[in-house]
Coordinates of C-alpha atoms (C1' of nucleotides) in Angstrom, one line a residue:
Chain A
M1 CA 0.0 0.0 0.0
T2 CA 1.3 3.4 -0.9
P3 CA 1.9 6.2 1.7
A4 CA -1.3 8.0 0.5
G5 CA -3.2 4.7 0.7
R6 CA -2.1 4.2 4.3
R7 CA -3.2 7.8 5.3
I8 CA -6.5 7.2 3.6
V9 CA -7.1 4.0 5.6
A10 CA -6.1 5.6 8.8
A11 CA -8.5 8.5 8.3
A12 CA -11.3 6.1 7.2
E13 CA -10.8 4.0 10.4
E14 CA -11.2 7.0 12.6
L15 CA -14.1 8.5 10.7
F16 CA -16.0 5.3 9.9
Y17 CA -15.8 4.0 13.5
N18 CA -16.6 7.2 15.3
R19 CA -19.2 8.7 12.9
G20 CA -20.7 5.8 11.0
I21 CA -20.0 4.4 7.6
T22 CA -23.0 5.8 5.7
A23 CA -22.7 9.2 7.4
V24 CA -19.1 9.7 6.3
G25 CA -18.5 10.6 2.7
V26 CA -15.5 10.0 0.6
D27 CA -14.8 13.7 0.3
L28 CA -14.5 13.9 4.1
I29 CA -12.0 11.0 4.2
A30 CA -10.0 12.6 1.4
E31 CA -9.9 15.9 3.3
H32 CA -8.8 14.2 6.6
S33 CA -6.1 12.2 4.9
G34 CA -4.7 15.2 3.0
V35 CA -5.4 13.5 -0.3
T36 CA -7.3 14.2 -3.4
K37 CA -10.5 12.2 -4.0
R38 CA -9.0 11.1 -7.3
T39 CA -6.2 9.4 -5.4
L40 CA -8.7 7.7 -3.1
Y41 CA -10.5 6.2 -6.1
N42 CA -7.2 5.3 -7.8
Q43 CA -6.2 3.3 -4.7
F44 CA -9.5 1.7 -3.7
G45 CA -11.9 1.9 -6.6
S46 CA -15.0 2.4 -4.6
K47 CA -16.2 3.3 -1.1
D48 CA -17.4 -0.2 -0.5
H49 CA -13.9 -1.6 -1.1
L50 CA -12.5 1.0 1.2
V51 CA -14.9 -0.1 3.9
A52 CA -13.8 -3.6 3.5
V53 CA -10.1 -2.6 3.8
Y54 CA -11.0 -0.5 6.9
L55 CA -12.6 -3.5 8.6
R56 CA -9.8 -5.9 7.5
E57 CA -7.1 -3.6 8.9
R58 CA -9.0 -3.1 12.1
D59 CA -9.5 -6.9 12.5
Q60 CA -5.8 -7.5 12.1
R61 CA -4.9 -4.9 14.7
W62 CA -7.4 -6.4 17.1
R63 CA -6.2 -10.0 16.6
A64 CA -2.6 -9.0 17.2
L65 CA -3.7 -7.4 20.6
V66 CA -5.6 -10.5 21.6
R67 CA -2.8 -12.8 20.6
A68 CA -0.3 -10.7 22.6
A69 CA -2.6 -10.9 25.6
V70 CA -2.9 -14.7 25.3
D71 CA 0.8 -15.1 24.9
A72 CA 1.5 -13.0 27.9
A73 CA -0.7 -15.0 30.2
G74 CA 1.0 -16.9 33.0
T75 CA -1.1 -20.0 33.2
P76 CA -3.4 -21.8 30.7
A77 CA -6.4 -20.8 32.8
E78 CA -5.4 -17.1 32.6
A79 CA -4.9 -17.6 28.8
V80 CA -8.5 -18.5 28.4
T81 CA -9.7 -15.2 29.8
A82 CA -6.9 -13.2 28.3
P83 CA -9.1 -11.8 25.5
F84 CA -11.1 -10.1 28.2
E85 CA -7.9 -8.4 29.4
A86 CA -7.3 -7.3 25.8
L87 CA -10.8 -6.0 25.6
R88 CA -10.2 -3.8 28.6
T89 CA -7.2 -2.2 26.9
W90 CA -9.0 -2.0 23.5
S91 CA -12.2 -0.5 24.8
E92 CA -10.3 2.3 26.5
T93 CA -10.0 4.0 23.1
N94 CA -12.8 2.3 21.3
T95 CA -15.9 3.4 23.1
R96 CA -18.5 3.0 20.3
G97 CA -18.9 -0.8 20.5
C98 CA -17.9 -3.4 17.9
A99 CA -17.0 -1.9 14.6
F100 CA -18.1 -5.1 12.8
I101 CA -21.5 -5.3 14.4
N102 CA -21.9 -1.6 13.7
A103 CA -20.9 -2.2 10.1
L104 CA -23.5 -4.9 9.7
A105 CA -26.1 -2.6 11.1
E106 CA -25.4 -0.1 8.4
L107 CA -24.8 -2.5 5.5
P108 CA -27.7 -4.9 5.4
D109 CA -26.7 -6.5 2.1
P110 CA -25.4 -10.0 3.0
S111 CA -23.2 -10.0 -0.1
H112 CA -21.2 -7.0 1.1
P113 CA -17.7 -8.0 2.1
A114 CA -18.3 -6.6 5.6
H115 CA -20.5 -9.5 6.5
R116 CA -17.9 -12.1 5.7
I117 CA -15.2 -10.1 7.6
A118 CA -17.4 -9.7 10.6
A119 CA -18.4 -13.4 10.7
D120 CA -14.8 -14.5 10.3
Q121 CA -13.8 -12.3 13.2
K122 CA -16.3 -13.8 15.6
L123 CA -15.5 -17.3 14.4
W124 CA -11.8 -16.7 14.9
L125 CA -12.4 -15.7 18.5
L126 CA -14.8 -18.6 19.0
N127 CA -12.1 -21.0 17.7
L128 CA -9.5 -19.3 19.9
F129 CA -11.7 -19.7 23.0
E130 CA -12.2 -23.4 22.1
E131 CA -8.5 -24.1 21.7
L132 CA -7.6 -22.4 25.0
A133 CA -10.5 -24.2 26.7
T134 CA -9.2 -27.5 25.4
A135 CA -5.7 -26.7 26.6
V136 CA -6.9 -25.9 30.1
G137 CA -8.5 -29.4 30.3
C138 CA -12.1 -28.5 30.0
S139 CA -14.4 -31.5 29.3
Q140 CA -16.8 -29.5 27.0
P141 CA -14.6 -26.9 25.3
A142 CA -17.1 -26.0 22.6
T143 CA -19.8 -25.1 25.1
L144 CA -17.5 -23.0 27.2
A145 CA -16.2 -21.3 24.1
T146 CA -19.7 -20.2 23.0
Q147 CA -20.5 -19.0 26.5
L148 CA -17.3 -16.9 26.6
L149 CA -18.0 -15.5 23.2
V150 CA -21.4 -14.4 24.2
L151 CA -20.0 -12.7 27.3
H152 CA -17.3 -11.0 25.3
E153 CA -19.8 -9.7 22.7
G154 CA -22.2 -8.6 25.4
A155 CA -19.4 -6.6 27.0
V156 CA -18.4 -5.0 23.7
A157 CA -22.0 -4.3 22.6
T158 CA -22.9 -2.5 25.8
R159 CA -19.7 -0.3 25.7
P160 CA -21.5 2.8 24.3
L161 CA -24.0 2.7 27.2
P162 CA -23.4 4.0 30.7
L163 CA -23.2 0.6 32.3
D164 CA -19.6 -0.6 32.8
S165 CA -20.4 -4.2 32.2
L166 CA -16.8 -5.3 31.4
P167 CA -15.9 -6.3 35.0
A168 CA -19.0 -8.4 35.4
S169 CA -18.4 -10.2 32.1
A170 CA -14.7 -10.8 32.8
G171 CA -15.4 -11.9 36.3
L172 CA -18.0 -14.4 35.2
A173 CA -15.7 -15.6 32.4
R174 CA -13.0 -16.4 35.0
A175 CA -15.5 -18.2 37.2
L176 CA -16.6 -20.3 34.3
V177 CA -13.1 -21.2 33.4
R178 CA -12.3 -22.1 37.1
A179 CA -15.3 -24.3 37.2
A180 CA -14.6 -26.0 33.9
A181 CA -11.0 -26.6 34.7
S182 CA -11.7 -28.1 38.1
P183 CA -11.8 -31.9 38.5
R184 CA -15.6 -31.8 38.4
G185 CA -15.7 -29.5 35.3
Chain Y
M1 CA -51.7 9.6 16.4
T2 CA -53.6 9.8 13.1
P3 CA -54.1 6.7 10.8
A4 CA -51.5 8.2 8.4
G5 CA -49.1 8.7 11.3
R6 CA -49.5 5.1 12.3
R7 CA -48.8 3.9 8.8
I8 CA -45.7 6.1 8.7
V9 CA -44.3 4.7 11.9
A10 CA -45.0 1.1 10.8
A11 CA -43.2 1.7 7.5
A12 CA -40.3 3.5 9.3
E13 CA -39.9 0.6 11.8
E14 CA -39.6 -2.0 9.0
L15 CA -37.3 0.1 6.9
F16 CA -35.1 1.6 9.6
Y17 CA -34.5 -1.7 11.3
N18 CA -33.9 -3.7 8.1
R19 CA -32.0 -1.2 6.0
G20 CA -30.4 1.2 8.4
I21 CA -31.5 4.6 9.5
T22 CA -29.1 6.7 7.5
A23 CA -29.6 4.6 4.4
V24 CA -33.4 5.1 4.4
G25 CA -34.7 8.4 3.2
V26 CA -38.0 10.1 4.1
D27 CA -39.1 9.7 0.5
L28 CA -38.9 5.9 0.8
I29 CA -40.8 5.9 4.0
A30 CA -43.6 8.1 2.6
E31 CA -43.8 5.8 -0.5
H32 CA -44.0 2.6 1.7
S33 CA -46.7 4.0 3.9
G34 CA -48.8 5.3 1.0
V35 CA -48.5 8.9 2.2
T36 CA -47.2 12.2 0.9
K37 CA -43.9 13.5 2.2
R38 CA -45.9 16.6 3.2
T39 CA -48.0 14.5 5.6
L40 CA -44.9 12.9 7.1
Y41 CA -43.5 16.3 7.9
N42 CA -46.8 17.6 9.2
Q43 CA -47.0 14.7 11.6
F44 CA -43.4 14.4 12.8
G45 CA -41.6 17.6 11.9
S46 CA -38.2 16.1 11.1
K47 CA -36.5 12.8 10.3
D48 CA -34.7 12.8 13.7
H49 CA -38.1 13.0 15.5
L50 CA -39.5 10.2 13.4
V51 CA -36.4 8.1 14.4
A52 CA -37.1 8.8 18.0
V53 CA -40.8 7.8 17.7
Y54 CA -39.7 4.6 15.8
L55 CA -37.4 3.6 18.7
R56 CA -39.9 4.5 21.4
E57 CA -42.6 2.4 19.7
R58 CA -40.3 -0.5 19.3
D59 CA -39.2 -0.3 22.9
Q60 CA -42.8 -0.4 24.1
R61 CA -43.6 -3.4 22.0
W62 CA -40.5 -5.2 23.2
R63 CA -41.2 -4.4 26.9
A64 CA -44.7 -5.7 26.6
L65 CA -43.3 -9.0 25.2
V66 CA -40.8 -9.3 28.0
R67 CA -43.4 -8.5 30.7
A68 CA -45.8 -11.1 29.3
A69 CA -43.0 -13.7 29.4
V70 CA -42.2 -12.9 33.0
D71 CA -45.8 -13.0 34.0
A72 CA -46.3 -16.3 32.3
A73 CA -43.4 -17.9 34.1
G74 CA -44.4 -20.7 36.6
T75 CA -41.8 -20.2 39.2
P76 CA -39.7 -17.2 40.4
A77 CA -36.6 -18.9 39.1
E78 CA -38.2 -19.3 35.7
A79 CA -39.2 -15.7 35.8
V80 CA -35.6 -14.5 36.1
T81 CA -34.7 -16.1 32.8
A82 CA -38.0 -15.4 31.1
P83 CA -36.5 -12.5 29.1
F84 CA -34.4 -15.1 27.3
E85 CA -37.6 -16.9 26.3
A86 CA -39.0 -13.6 25.1
L87 CA -35.8 -13.1 23.2
R88 CA -36.2 -16.4 21.4
T89 CA -39.6 -15.3 20.1
W90 CA -38.5 -11.8 19.4
S91 CA -35.4 -12.8 17.4
E92 CA -37.3 -15.1 15.1
T93 CA -38.5 -12.1 13.2
N94 CA -35.8 -9.6 14.3
T95 CA -32.6 -11.0 12.8
R96 CA -30.6 -7.9 12.5
G97 CA -29.5 -7.5 16.1
C98 CA -30.6 -4.8 18.6
A99 CA -32.3 -1.8 17.0
F100 CA -31.0 0.5 19.7
I101 CA -27.4 -0.6 19.6
N102 CA -27.7 -0.3 15.8
A103 CA -29.2 3.2 16.1
L104 CA -26.3 4.3 18.3
A105 CA -23.9 3.0 15.7
E106 CA -25.4 5.3 13.1
L107 CA -26.1 8.3 15.3
P108 CA -22.9 9.2 17.2
D109 CA -24.2 12.5 18.5
P110 CA -24.9 11.8 22.3
S111 CA -27.6 14.5 22.3
H112 CA -29.7 12.6 19.8
P113 CA -32.8 11.3 21.6
A114 CA -31.9 7.8 20.4
H115 CA -29.1 7.6 23.0
R116 CA -31.4 8.2 25.9
I117 CA -34.0 5.8 24.6
A118 CA -31.3 3.1 24.2
A119 CA -29.8 3.7 27.6
D120 CA -33.3 3.6 29.2
Q121 CA -34.1 0.3 27.5
K122 CA -31.0 -1.4 28.8
L123 CA -31.4 0.1 32.3
W124 CA -35.0 -1.1 32.4
L125 CA -33.9 -4.6 31.6
L126 CA -31.1 -4.4 34.2
N127 CA -33.6 -3.3 36.8
L128 CA -36.0 -6.0 35.9
F129 CA -33.3 -8.6 36.2
E130 CA -32.4 -7.2 39.6
E131 CA -36.0 -7.3 40.9
L132 CA -36.4 -10.8 39.7
A133 CA -33.1 -11.9 41.2
T134 CA -34.1 -10.4 44.5
A135 CA -37.4 -12.2 44.4
V136 CA -35.7 -15.5 43.8
G137 CA -33.7 -15.1 46.9
C138 CA -30.3 -14.3 45.4
S139 CA -27.7 -12.9 47.8
Q140 CA -26.1 -10.6 45.3
P141 CA -28.9 -9.6 42.9
A142 CA -27.1 -6.6 41.4
T143 CA -24.2 -8.8 40.3
L144 CA -26.4 -11.5 38.9
A145 CA -28.5 -8.8 37.1
T146 CA -25.4 -7.4 35.3
Q147 CA -24.3 -10.8 34.3
L148 CA -27.7 -11.7 32.9
L149 CA -27.8 -8.4 31.0
V150 CA -24.4 -9.1 29.4
L151 CA -25.5 -12.5 28.4
H152 CA -28.7 -11.1 26.9
E153 CA -27.0 -8.4 25.0
G154 CA -24.3 -10.8 23.7
A155 CA -27.1 -13.1 22.4
V156 CA -28.8 -10.2 20.7
A157 CA -25.6 -8.6 19.3
T158 CA -24.5 -11.9 17.6
R159 CA -27.9 -12.5 16.1
P160 CA -27.0 -11.3 12.6
L161 CA -24.0 -13.7 12.6
P162 CA -24.1 -17.4 11.7
L163 CA -23.6 -18.6 15.3
D164 CA -26.8 -19.5 17.1
S165 CA -25.6 -18.3 20.4
L166 CA -29.0 -18.0 22.0
P167 CA -29.2 -21.5 23.5
A168 CA -25.7 -21.1 25.1
S169 CA -26.6 -17.8 26.7
A170 CA -30.0 -18.9 27.9
G171 CA -28.5 -22.1 29.3
L172 CA -25.8 -20.3 31.1
A173 CA -28.4 -17.8 32.4
R174 CA -30.5 -20.7 33.9
A175 CA -27.4 -22.2 35.4
L176 CA -26.4 -18.9 37.1
V177 CA -29.9 -18.5 38.5
R178 CA -29.9 -22.1 39.8
A179 CA -26.6 -21.5 41.5
A180 CA -27.6 -18.1 42.9
A181 CA -31.0 -19.4 44.2
S182 CA -29.4 -22.4 45.9
P183 CA -28.7 -22.2 49.7
R184 CA -25.0 -21.5 48.9
G185 CA -25.8 -18.8 46.3
Chain S
dT1 C1' -73.9 26.7 5.4
dG2 C1' -69.3 27.2 6.6
dC3 C1' -65.1 26.0 8.9
dC4 C1' -61.1 23.4 9.6
dA5 C1' -58.0 19.6 10.4
dG6 C1' -56.0 15.8 7.8
dG7 C1' -54.4 14.6 3.7
dT8 C1' -53.1 14.8 -1.5
dA9 C1' -50.4 16.3 -5.5
dT10 C1' -46.5 18.4 -7.4
dA11 C1' -42.8 21.2 -7.9
dC12 C1' -39.0 23.1 -5.9
dT13 C1' -34.5 24.5 -3.1
dG14 C1' -29.9 23.9 -1.8
dA15 C1' -26.9 20.7 -0.2
dT16 C1' -24.5 16.4 -0.5
dC17 C1' -23.6 11.9 -2.3
dT18 C1' -20.5 8.5 -5.2
dG19 C1' -17.9 8.4 -9.0
dT20 C1' -15.5 10.2 -13.5
dG21 C1' -12.7 13.1 -17.0
dT22 C1' -8.9 15.6 -18.0
dA23 C1' -4.6 17.8 -17.7
dC24 C1' -0.5 18.3 -15.2
dA25 C1' 3.3 17.5 -11.7
dT26 C1' 6.8 14.5 -9.5
dC27 C1' 9.5 10.5 -8.6
dT28 C1' 12.0 6.2 -9.3
dC29 C1' 14.0 2.9 -12.1
dC30 C1' 15.7 1.2 -16.4
Chain B
dG1 C1' 16.5 10.6 -21.1
dG2 C1' 12.3 8.2 -21.3
dA3 C1' 8.5 5.2 -19.2
dG4 C1' 5.4 4.2 -15.8
dA5 C1' 3.5 4.7 -11.4
dT6 C1' 2.0 8.0 -7.8
dG7 C1' -0.3 11.9 -6.9
dT8 C1' -2.5 16.8 -7.6
dA9 C1' -5.9 20.2 -9.1
dC10 C1' -10.4 21.0 -10.4
dA11 C1' -14.5 20.7 -12.8
dC12 C1' -18.3 17.9 -13.6
dA13 C1' -22.3 14.4 -13.9
dG14 C1' -26.3 12.4 -12.2
dA15 C1' -28.6 10.9 -8.3
dT16 C1' -30.4 11.5 -3.8
dC17 C1' -30.8 13.9 0.5
dA18 C1' -33.9 16.7 4.1
dG19 C1' -37.1 19.9 4.1
dT20 C1' -40.4 23.7 2.0
dA21 C1' -44.2 26.2 -0.9
dT22 C1' -48.4 26.3 -2.9
dA23 C1' -52.8 24.9 -4.3
dC24 C1' -56.3 21.7 -3.8
dC25 C1' -59.5 18.0 -1.9
dT26 C1' -62.6 15.8 1.7
dG27 C1' -65.1 14.4 5.7
dG28 C1' -66.8 15.7 10.2
dC29 C1' -68.7 19.0 13.1
dA30 C1' -70.9 23.3 14.6

DNA sequence: TGCCAGGTATACTGATCTGTGTACATCTCC
DNA sequence: GGAGATGTACACAGATCAGTATACCTGGCA
């Protein structure tokens, strides 16, 4: 990606996430990235494609954060709930909920690339939870993984509201892992 | 509200929820409700106001469904998780997630009426959970209520994705209530 | 009979939207 | 020095956006 292309994606990330995809026009993105609209279209072809690139980049950044949190965990049990630690960091600067869920809200067409990207992101996290649950010695890792995913998404979805639900969800996640990893789990 | 007004709100509900608020223009709503744009503006004054009415009407319909499910529950323990039964019914025809979370995604301005309506809706459910948790004899109803809310919102938020997370969240909710209502809860 | 609210029909404003056309500048690499 | 890629500058098309103006119709009610 060219320097101008990177600036465009950076501006698109900030604007799309904070103001909404439909509400932000390509003119505004071009202005914020110090680039001509012509350059934007030469690089990305269409707004829809730029939206897809925005979501993909964001997904990569988020996965790297989660991976780092999992790798930094001291024990296998802590690793299972490490994504909730990552979420705590992530949601400090991302206060408008999940960018992918939000994108689906604005782009109802199932053939839009955003739908596949969003689904892949959630399935990736689900698989990660299942791997970590298996590693911790849980007898039903698939069930635990789904429960953890729901808790995670619930915490993200309620982020824009004045609730502070992250501690409750992270606490419950740890309790679930404790119970599942115990001899009777 | 006049007959034309009701038709406008009905059309707005269907279009705003399924296609997105920003993506749907007032012309389309007028056309779908068999009404002139002049009538729409005579009734609601602005698109923003119509959006607020749409969310308020939807909120009332949803609360009635939840209340009915709670009242129909056989035992206090079943009453606590009754909102998850209501959610099962509700999400059969509402497959695009939470209309209020989606609205916040599209309307970043915190002074927009949608923000207050969305926050009120979640707080109402949180309070309902807490009341029901208290009635079932839970020692820490506030904690349980927050956990149940997160589970509920997680299930709703992941509805547009190919996951089927509702059984997992409802099952976990019942397990939590069982544990909290037991002598050692 | 007359009034008036609710509603229709239609044209319009001014702004904004995505996307394109065209001509020119700059830079690197061969 | 020339070619091709990167980017600028700017005007433009065609559609759609929220919202308004004006004139007219119709049913109920006083």
